[in-house]
Amino acid sequence: MMSWKWGLRHQLLVSMVLLTSIFVAVFFYYTSDQQYKLFHREFISKNNSVTETVKIGLEIGLQNENLEAIKSIFDWVKNQKDFHWIGITDSSGEIFASYPSELREDFLSHQSSDLNLPTITTSRDWKSPLDHGSIVIAFSTDRYHLQSQKLFKDTAFFSFIILFLAVILSLLLSQLIAKPLTSFQKTIEQISSGHTHHRIDSESGGAEVKGLTQSFNIMMDELNEAQMKIEREKQKSENLLLNILPVKIADRLKSGEKIISDKLDSVTILFADLVGFTVLASKTQAPELVAILNRIFSDFDDLCEQTRAEKIKTIGDSYMVISPLGSDASKGAQIMISFAQQMLKILSQINRENDLSLQLRIGIHTGPAIAGVIGKKKFSYDLWGDTINIASRLESHGIPDQIQISESTQLLIKDYFKNEYRGEIELKGKGKFKTFLIS
Amino acid sequence: MKKVLLILFLIVGYCEVSQAQSIIVNAQNSTITIPSKFVKDIFIGNMTRWKNNSLIEVVDYNANTELRTEFTAKYIEMSVMRVYKNWIRLSLSAEVAPPKIFHTQQEVIDFVSKNANAIGYIKDRQLISKDSSVKEVKILEK
């Protein structure tokens, strides 16, 4: 991701530098070309003028036999700026006069108007009554080369400044352009990592970027809203699931486990039955009756939440709950005794508040059981085995507002709760069982 | 005796004819004789200084004068243009004073009389017979 970010900056930087380099190259070429043309024009014009003057001086001097005038012209030409050499030929093509004196004929054959060469030459034909020939004058291009060098240095310096400024400008510009994109990218990364509340600063960048970020933020708001709705619905579903299944069982079902079936080695099972409810039902209107029953069982449900006890089901006015899944036998039994005590307190409170006289008959037994989830629709977590039957019998043979427990439970809680032996009761098909009451 | 006199007459007469042009210099010039080769060198610019190292100032006539044509033919043995070319060559390459050109012999004599380093030539000797500032220099033939 970082490479993309730097890539964009580099691209901008390289593009700007490339464009500036092209501009500088064109500028450099144009300047050099213009300078060449300017010098060329100036040189050619001046040299033509000088050569023409020499020609006229030579012709007039010869015509008037004024050798002194000719010498003056020569002295003048030798002092001309950029003068390099002069050669005068006669009708036979032989150089009869030159400066410097050692000038050879082949010099004259190398005439050039190219400023890039060391010299530039101009020529004129001269004519007098006695003879005729040519004058060739060469001018040094050193001055041009010196000025070219100076121009080159100046242009190079100027180009360097332009390039330097271009790089600085490119960096600033690339940062300016890349900044909102970088911010965009960081926000997307944060959103990807779960921070969906992050938003892009829509005030930075140009109009297009602002539009983009605003659209993105709106989209994210809508997505968040949709996500929250989904979460709420999911939570509802989970709550519903948790209302009918223990948390651990629900988790196993959500993770894809198809058949839930566990063998519980030692679980404490509590059955509670409302005594007097049938009488109350015959005297009370249905809505009021349901409201009372709902209040009682809702408080028991809250108690389950507090103690982590697992509510299994209600059957009419009976309430079945077991010790927390995963807890050891002793601890589970203690929790269930406390649970039963709290149930009695809750019912007492409700009685007082509603001027009722309902009672609870509670039976508790500890032992092994099979637990599992059955059914496709309205499925439930349930338990099977003798332990459940025994617990149920303990309840049905119990005393109202008393907690009757089996011997197996008593052995587990005797060090923590006061209890007294009640006696033996006959359980159908199971023989005699010792029972105890919690004091 | 007559034969001897005749021979002497012929010799003197020949000399008079061959001395048709006379080289003149300023009277202050110590030169008495001058070889004909030097005459040529001086008048084409190849010899530019006197013995005392002073610059020779050459005086000449227009190219179309008979006097110059004769003098050039006799002592310089070059065309006038050739002489000019030589002077032009020297003018470009060396510190020389090109010849001053006059129309008449009197102008030449006047210039020579006023310039100690000047040298010229005339045909009429009687023009300098009364002028003490100019003297004739005898040309030594080859």
XYZ file of C-alpha atoms in Angstrom:
581
model
C 0.000 0.000 0.000
C 2.846 2.284 0.803
C 4.353 1.686 -2.614
C 1.154 2.928 -4.228
C 1.291 6.108 -2.159
C 4.909 6.815 -3.001
C 4.323 5.724 -6.546
C 1.772 8.472 -7.025
C 4.104 11.073 -5.577
C 6.969 9.829 -7.673
C 4.846 9.870 -10.763
C 3.843 13.447 -10.111
C 7.408 14.424 -9.303
C 8.886 12.711 -12.335
C 6.191 14.140 -14.586
C 6.796 17.660 -13.372
C 10.563 17.336 -13.628
C 10.239 15.790 -17.079
C 7.977 18.564 -18.296
C 10.260 21.189 -16.828
C 13.289 19.514 -18.397
C 11.579 19.567 -21.775
C 10.719 23.224 -21.259
C 14.285 23.992 -20.223
C 15.677 22.053 -23.194
C 13.389 23.906 -25.590
C 14.233 27.176 -23.900
C 17.929 26.341 -24.058
C 17.732 25.366 -27.721
C 15.655 28.425 -28.593
C 18.040 30.765 -26.761
C 21.107 29.238 -28.407
C 19.465 29.317 -31.799
C 18.397 32.914 -31.360
C 21.855 33.860 -30.190
C 23.414 32.143 -33.196
C 21.080 33.919 -35.571
C 21.654 37.266 -33.890
C 25.419 36.910 -33.958
C 25.355 35.563 -37.456
C 23.348 38.513 -38.642
C 25.593 40.928 -36.800
C 28.795 39.253 -37.995
C 27.725 38.936 -41.575
C 26.496 42.504 -41.660
C 29.598 43.931 -40.031
C 32.000 41.769 -42.001
C 30.284 42.622 -45.239
C 30.584 46.244 -44.350
C 34.283 45.923 -43.488
C 35.060 43.927 -46.619
C 33.142 46.366 -48.768
C 35.111 49.239 -47.236
C 38.406 47.489 -47.982
C 37.299 46.797 -51.532
C 36.319 50.422 -52.138
C 39.519 51.653 -50.498
C 41.636 49.303 -52.586
C 39.900 50.216 -55.835
C 40.028 53.972 -55.184
C 43.630 53.740 -54.012
C 44.667 51.872 -57.146
C 42.685 54.144 -59.412
C 44.215 57.276 -57.874
C 47.568 55.587 -57.378
C 47.237 56.457 -53.721
C 49.137 53.700 -52.014
C 49.061 55.582 -48.744
C 45.265 55.466 -48.779
C 45.421 51.753 -49.403
C 47.793 51.335 -46.479
C 45.450 53.362 -44.281
C 42.593 51.078 -45.216
C 44.731 48.052 -44.348
C 45.750 49.566 -41.036
C 42.077 50.221 -40.347
C 40.960 46.716 -41.209
C 43.656 45.161 -39.045
C 42.243 47.064 -36.072
C 38.711 45.944 -36.666
C 37.078 43.901 -33.947
C 37.290 40.148 -34.548
C 39.645 40.640 -37.523
C 41.660 37.483 -38.088
C 43.262 37.570 -41.522
C 42.985 39.150 -44.957
C 44.029 37.824 -48.340
C 44.037 39.663 -51.658
C 44.361 37.769 -54.903
C 44.913 39.051 -58.414
C 43.425 37.917 -61.704
C 45.695 34.869 -61.717
C 44.300 33.764 -58.335
C 47.651 34.249 -56.620
C 47.732 35.911 -53.231
C 49.817 39.000 -53.692
C 49.019 40.551 -50.354
C 47.894 39.149 -47.054
C 47.961 39.610 -43.362
C 49.510 37.698 -41.804
C 52.027 37.540 -44.619
C 52.357 33.728 -44.470
C 48.733 33.204 -45.461
C 48.456 30.435 -48.019
C 46.077 30.017 -50.920
C 44.324 27.116 -49.261
C 43.112 29.451 -46.543
C 41.022 31.216 -49.103
C 39.446 27.979 -50.248
C 38.116 27.317 -46.754
C 35.610 30.060 -46.604
C 32.763 29.607 -44.164
C 29.820 31.442 -42.700
C 29.365 28.987 -39.855
C 29.811 30.629 -36.475
C 30.667 27.323 -34.884
C 33.952 27.237 -36.801
C 36.955 29.237 -35.520
C 36.572 31.877 -38.242
C 33.905 33.254 -40.509
C 34.856 34.752 -43.859
C 33.477 37.290 -46.302
C 34.758 38.052 -49.764
C 34.510 40.757 -52.427
C 35.807 41.039 -55.970
C 37.934 44.097 -56.638
C 38.586 45.705 -59.963
C 40.912 48.443 -61.184
C 42.024 49.601 -64.633
C 45.221 47.596 -64.198
C 43.957 44.281 -62.784
C 41.210 42.584 -60.833
C 40.913 39.897 -58.139
C 39.291 39.057 -54.837
C 39.521 40.159 -51.260
C 38.826 37.613 -48.546
C 38.678 38.686 -44.921
C 38.331 36.262 -42.025
C 36.936 37.215 -38.664
C 37.457 35.312 -35.514
C 34.386 33.815 -33.851
C 36.085 33.774 -30.452
C 33.858 36.582 -29.195
C 30.804 34.591 -30.207
C 32.148 31.508 -28.479
C 32.926 33.472 -25.335
C 29.443 34.946 -25.308
C 28.011 31.512 -26.064
C 29.882 30.094 -23.113
C 28.607 32.909 -20.921
C 25.098 32.372 -22.226
C 25.490 28.640 -21.652
C 26.535 29.255 -18.056
C 23.724 31.742 -17.495
C 21.193 29.465 -19.126
C 22.483 26.451 -17.224
C 22.226 28.366 -13.961
C 18.774 29.612 -14.875
C 17.756 26.085 -15.896
C 19.062 24.713 -12.621
C 17.010 27.287 -10.709
C 13.921 26.397 -12.757
C 14.502 22.685 -12.205
C 15.073 23.239 -8.506
C 11.879 25.259 -8.219
C 10.079 22.635 -10.289
C 11.194 19.895 -7.899
C 10.090 21.921 -4.872
C 6.805 22.784 -6.559
C 6.338 19.164 -7.590
C 6.915 17.979 -4.048
C 4.429 20.492 -2.673
C 1.932 19.783 -5.411
C 2.274 16.022 -5.110
C 1.820 16.323 -1.367
C -1.209 18.541 -1.913
C -2.733 16.050 -4.320
C -1.665 12.930 -2.456
C -2.654 14.212 1.005
C -6.427 13.740 0.644
C -5.809 10.419 -1.105
C -3.463 9.338 1.681
C -6.051 10.388 4.246
C -8.632 8.516 2.196
C -6.434 5.431 2.181
C -5.695 5.593 5.930
C -9.382 5.959 6.726
C -10.233 2.992 4.521
C -7.518 0.968 6.279
C -8.962 1.953 9.664
C -12.455 1.089 8.485
C -11.146 -2.241 7.180
C -9.652 -2.958 10.584
C -13.070 -2.488 12.201
C -13.148 1.208 13.065
C -16.202 1.859 10.957
C -16.932 5.162 12.702
C -13.866 6.799 11.077
C -14.602 9.377 8.409
C -12.460 11.203 5.817
C -11.879 14.927 6.259
C -14.046 16.191 3.426
C -12.775 19.770 3.731
C -9.301 19.080 2.327
C -8.433 18.734 -1.347
C -10.109 20.051 -4.452
C -13.776 20.020 -5.381
C -13.539 16.548 -6.933
C -11.833 15.093 -3.869
C -14.331 16.825 -1.568
C -17.193 15.350 -3.570
C -15.599 11.938 -3.463
C -14.943 12.025 0.283
C -18.425 13.352 1.043
C -19.989 10.581 -1.036
C -17.750 8.064 0.671
C -18.688 9.365 4.130
C -22.387 9.241 3.265
C -21.974 5.701 1.964
C -20.130 4.710 5.148
C -22.880 6.271 7.301
C -25.469 4.247 5.412
C -23.362 1.115 5.646
C -22.897 1.697 9.370
C -26.606 2.174 9.816
C -27.273 -1.039 7.908
C -24.564 -2.806 9.874
C -26.073 -1.618 13.142
C -29.496 -2.860 12.054
C -27.970 -6.210 11.213
C -26.186 -6.244 14.567
C -29.392 -5.413 16.390
C -31.271 -8.137 14.563
C -28.466 -10.562 15.188
C -28.450 -9.637 18.847
C -32.179 -10.226 18.993
C -31.714 -13.625 17.397
C -28.950 -14.479 19.799
C -30.987 -13.310 22.752
C -33.844 -15.465 21.581
C -31.504 -18.371 21.222
C -30.027 -17.733 24.653
C -33.518 -17.601 26.113
C -34.091 -21.164 25.088
C -30.546 -22.532 25.271
C -27.632 -22.252 27.665
C -24.868 -19.941 26.399
C -22.386 -22.748 25.855
C -24.917 -24.859 23.975
C -25.913 -21.863 21.844
C -22.268 -21.211 21.017
C -21.823 -24.822 19.948
C -24.881 -24.646 17.726
C -23.649 -21.373 16.157
C -20.260 -22.914 15.481
C -22.020 -25.552 13.365
C -22.354 -28.496 15.696
C -25.355 -30.450 14.450
C -26.134 -32.826 17.349
C -25.799 -31.599 20.898
C -25.619 -34.479 23.276
C -23.707 -34.445 26.565
C -23.359 -36.845 29.422
C -23.363 -34.845 32.679
C -21.660 -36.822 35.444
C -23.013 -34.783 38.270
C -25.637 -32.123 37.854
C -27.959 -30.664 40.483
C -31.528 -30.391 39.326
C -34.138 -28.208 40.941
C -37.920 -28.529 40.491
C -40.208 -25.875 41.930
C -43.978 -25.921 41.871
C -46.374 -23.179 42.841
C -48.745 -24.380 45.546
C -52.131 -22.728 45.480
C -51.848 -21.616 41.918
C -54.705 -23.832 40.747
C -56.996 -22.309 43.350
C -55.817 -18.861 42.364
C -56.412 -19.645 38.702
C -60.021 -20.456 39.378
C -60.566 -17.109 41.121
C -58.555 -14.792 38.937
C -58.976 -13.441 35.437
C -56.632 -14.861 32.858
C -54.673 -11.693 32.130
C -54.092 -11.050 35.795
C -53.186 -14.677 36.356
C -50.708 -14.671 33.523
C -49.277 -11.400 34.765
C -48.686 -12.893 38.212
C -47.146 -16.023 36.786
C -45.027 -13.937 34.422
C -43.811 -11.795 37.265
C -42.808 -14.834 39.348
C -41.056 -16.655 36.543
C -39.424 -13.508 35.230
C -37.892 -12.904 38.634
C -36.724 -16.523 38.640
C -35.232 -15.935 35.198
C -33.374 -12.917 36.561
C -32.116 -15.099 39.346
C -30.809 -17.536 36.739
C -28.923 -14.681 35.121
C -27.389 -13.697 38.466
C -26.371 -17.212 39.527
C -25.549 -18.610 36.045
C -27.977 -21.402 36.767
C -29.516 -22.852 33.630
C -33.255 -22.622 33.307
C -34.466 -25.715 31.475
C -38.194 -25.143 31.118
C -41.483 -24.330 32.779
C -44.291 -26.854 32.839
C -47.512 -25.199 33.826
C -46.734 -23.650 37.182
C -43.545 -25.691 37.600
C -40.086 -24.297 37.067
C -37.079 -26.516 36.250
C -33.521 -25.288 36.635
C -30.126 -26.988 36.868
C -26.743 -26.004 38.246
C -24.416 -24.042 35.894
C -22.956 -26.203 33.139
C -19.291 -26.889 33.709
C -19.362 -26.209 37.469
C -18.169 -28.965 39.778
C -20.735 -31.000 41.665
C -20.296 -29.363 45.073
C -20.320 -25.845 43.781
C -23.289 -26.596 41.532
C -25.233 -28.036 44.436
C -24.459 -25.020 46.630
C -25.593 -22.651 43.859
C -28.865 -24.547 43.550
C -29.550 -24.442 47.315
C -28.953 -20.695 47.270
C -31.107 -20.455 44.215
C -33.967 -22.250 45.986
C -33.662 -19.955 48.996
C -33.794 -16.909 46.721
C -36.869 -18.339 45.019
C -38.677 -18.511 48.291
C -37.719 -14.936 49.109
C -38.870 -13.721 45.706
C -42.211 -15.432 46.034
C -42.644 -14.051 49.536
C -41.999 -10.579 48.187
C -44.481 -11.047 45.357
C -47.066 -12.359 47.813
C -46.677 -9.259 49.924
C -46.854 -6.926 47.010
C -49.890 -8.605 45.482
C -51.609 -9.755 48.616
C -51.291 -13.372 47.635
C -50.582 -16.526 49.523
C -48.759 -18.620 46.995
C -46.204 -21.150 48.158
C -43.338 -23.027 46.539
C -42.581 -26.690 46.795
C -38.967 -27.315 45.906
C -37.112 -30.564 45.273
C -33.390 -30.853 44.542
C -31.344 -33.874 43.585
C -27.800 -34.329 42.316
C -26.738 -37.059 39.930
C -25.820 -37.982 36.389
C -27.970 -37.046 33.422
C -28.025 -36.906 29.646
C -28.443 -33.470 28.146
C -29.082 -32.446 24.567
C -31.007 -30.436 22.028
C -33.820 -32.077 20.183
C -36.216 -31.037 17.459
C -36.105 -28.797 14.396
C -38.777 -26.336 15.409
C -39.267 -24.904 18.899
C -36.319 -26.999 19.886
C -35.154 -26.964 23.472
C -32.321 -28.014 25.679
C -33.484 -30.783 27.894
C -32.233 -33.456 30.293
C -33.104 -37.070 30.685
C -32.426 -39.727 33.235
C -33.353 -40.919 36.697
C -31.819 -37.862 38.321
C -34.517 -35.723 36.715
C -37.273 -38.049 37.806
C -35.936 -38.212 41.335
C -35.696 -34.432 41.540
C -39.259 -34.158 40.285
C -40.469 -36.682 42.862
C -38.663 -34.826 45.608
C -40.583 -31.718 44.627
C -43.933 -33.450 44.390
C -43.356 -35.076 47.780
C -42.017 -31.911 49.251
C -43.441 -29.475 51.818
C -44.648 -26.013 50.713
C -42.111 -23.270 51.337
C -39.546 -25.931 52.167
C -36.526 -27.065 50.215
C -36.335 -30.830 50.069
C -33.091 -32.357 48.906
C -31.827 -35.868 48.316
C -28.980 -37.496 50.182
C -26.623 -37.084 47.254
C -27.186 -33.353 47.367
C -27.015 -33.203 51.127
C -23.569 -34.763 51.051
C -22.387 -31.984 48.791
C -23.802 -28.997 50.724
C -23.888 -30.172 54.328
C -20.825 -28.130 55.237
C -22.399 -24.972 53.927
C -26.092 -25.092 54.622
C -27.921 -26.219 57.712
C -30.247 -29.106 57.017
C -32.185 -31.710 58.832
C -33.064 -35.209 58.051
C -36.739 -35.542 57.131
C -36.955 -39.295 56.663
C -37.349 -41.687 53.849
C -39.829 -41.417 51.137
C -40.969 -44.086 48.731
C -40.237 -43.207 45.180
C -42.134 -45.165 42.629
C -39.934 -47.779 41.012
C -36.865 -46.447 42.887
C -37.437 -47.711 46.359
C -36.806 -45.644 49.472
C -34.785 -42.456 49.445
C -33.422 -40.437 52.335
C -34.536 -36.855 52.220
C -33.419 -33.678 53.987
C -34.874 -30.243 54.462
C -32.849 -27.048 54.331
C -33.290 -25.195 57.567
C 93.722 61.504 -83.096
C 90.417 61.957 -84.842
C 89.590 58.359 -84.118
C 90.339 58.853 -80.428
C 88.182 61.980 -80.291
C 85.384 60.111 -82.058
C 85.533 57.261 -79.572
C 85.495 59.689 -76.602
C 82.513 61.491 -78.126
C 80.628 58.256 -78.563
C 81.360 57.199 -74.990
C 80.241 60.539 -73.543
C 77.173 60.524 -75.788
C 76.229 57.025 -74.655
C 76.613 58.024 -71.073
C 74.367 61.042 -71.574
C 71.677 58.842 -73.114
C 71.896 56.183 -70.344
C 71.681 58.852 -67.661
C 68.360 60.059 -69.035
C 66.782 59.719 -65.498
C 68.613 60.966 -62.484
C 68.117 59.826 -58.906
C 67.801 62.710 -56.520
C 67.977 62.823 -52.780
C 67.980 65.550 -50.167
C 71.285 67.413 -49.956
C 71.683 66.302 -46.339
C 71.668 62.656 -47.476
C 75.246 61.334 -47.420
C 74.605 58.973 -50.311
C 76.705 59.703 -53.342
C 76.246 56.628 -55.473
C 73.646 53.953 -55.526
C 73.734 50.580 -57.287
C 70.956 50.062 -59.813
C 69.809 46.965 -57.867
C 69.199 49.182 -54.841
C 67.239 51.572 -57.011
C 64.912 48.729 -57.941
C 64.647 47.525 -54.353
C 63.888 51.006 -53.085
C 61.227 51.753 -55.696
C 59.398 48.427 -55.220
C 59.624 48.662 -51.453
C 62.022 45.834 -50.752
C 64.574 48.218 -49.299
C 63.021 50.575 -46.809
C 65.886 52.124 -44.782
C 68.955 54.174 -45.419
C 72.311 53.207 -44.017
C 71.607 55.348 -40.966
C 68.433 53.228 -40.443
C 66.062 56.054 -41.221
C 62.988 55.187 -43.297
C 63.288 55.826 -46.981
C 60.535 58.066 -48.344
C 59.974 57.062 -51.966
C 58.566 59.591 -54.433
C 57.156 58.516 -57.765
C 55.029 59.678 -60.648
C 51.650 58.789 -62.010
C 51.578 55.493 -63.835
C 50.667 57.092 -67.130
C 53.649 59.430 -67.272
C 56.369 58.762 -69.816
C 59.073 59.415 -67.270
C 57.755 56.701 -64.958
C 57.297 54.231 -67.795
C 60.868 54.706 -68.884
C 62.246 54.561 -65.356
C 60.230 51.454 -64.489
C 61.299 49.743 -67.656
C 64.915 50.567 -67.159
C 65.520 50.083 -63.440
C 62.605 48.113 -62.019
C 61.842 45.858 -64.928
C 58.260 45.284 -63.753
C 54.831 46.428 -64.773
C 53.382 49.301 -62.817
C 50.667 46.980 -61.472
C 53.272 44.560 -60.329
C 55.015 47.336 -58.456
C 51.717 48.358 -56.875
C 51.011 44.806 -55.803
C 54.369 44.655 -54.135
C 53.669 47.857 -52.300
C 50.225 46.584 -51.295
C 51.790 43.400 -49.992
C 54.286 45.405 -47.956
C 51.626 47.802 -46.749
C 49.704 44.894 -45.265
C 52.576 43.065 -43.710
C 55.230 45.604 -42.762
C 55.820 49.073 -41.468
C 56.573 50.792 -44.734
C 55.741 54.190 -46.198
C 54.310 53.726 -49.657
C 55.628 56.081 -52.346
C 54.085 59.481 -52.725
C 52.847 60.067 -56.240
C 53.301 63.369 -58.007
C 52.548 64.640 -61.473
C 55.569 66.802 -62.246
C 59.295 66.735 -61.735
C 59.175 70.041 -59.898
C 56.737 68.592 -57.361
C 59.141 65.711 -56.836
C 62.097 68.049 -56.382
C 60.168 70.185 -53.943
C 59.227 67.176 -51.845
C 62.774 65.796 -51.842
C 64.198 69.154 -50.944
C 61.972 69.269 -47.891
C 62.433 65.671 -46.701
C 65.859 64.465 -45.672
C 65.035 60.795 -46.236
C 63.214 61.226 -49.544
C 64.362 59.783 -52.856
C 62.980 60.418 -56.321
C 64.021 60.706 -59.903
C 63.900 63.354 -62.622
C 64.825 63.669 -66.207
C 65.768 67.330 -66.518
C 68.950 67.879 -64.591
C 68.882 71.627 -65.091
C 65.895 71.718 -62.731
C 68.219 70.938 -59.826
C 71.272 72.873 -60.982
C 70.234 75.900 -58.938
C 68.704 74.027 -56.023
C 71.297 73.301 -53.367
C 68.858 71.366 -51.192
C 68.671 68.499 -53.662
C 71.502 66.506 -55.098
C 71.832 63.872 -57.773
C 73.032 60.422 -56.832
C 75.044 58.555 -59.364
C 73.614 55.192 -60.334
C 76.091 52.434 -60.521
C 75.156 50.242 -63.407
C 75.297 46.487 -63.177
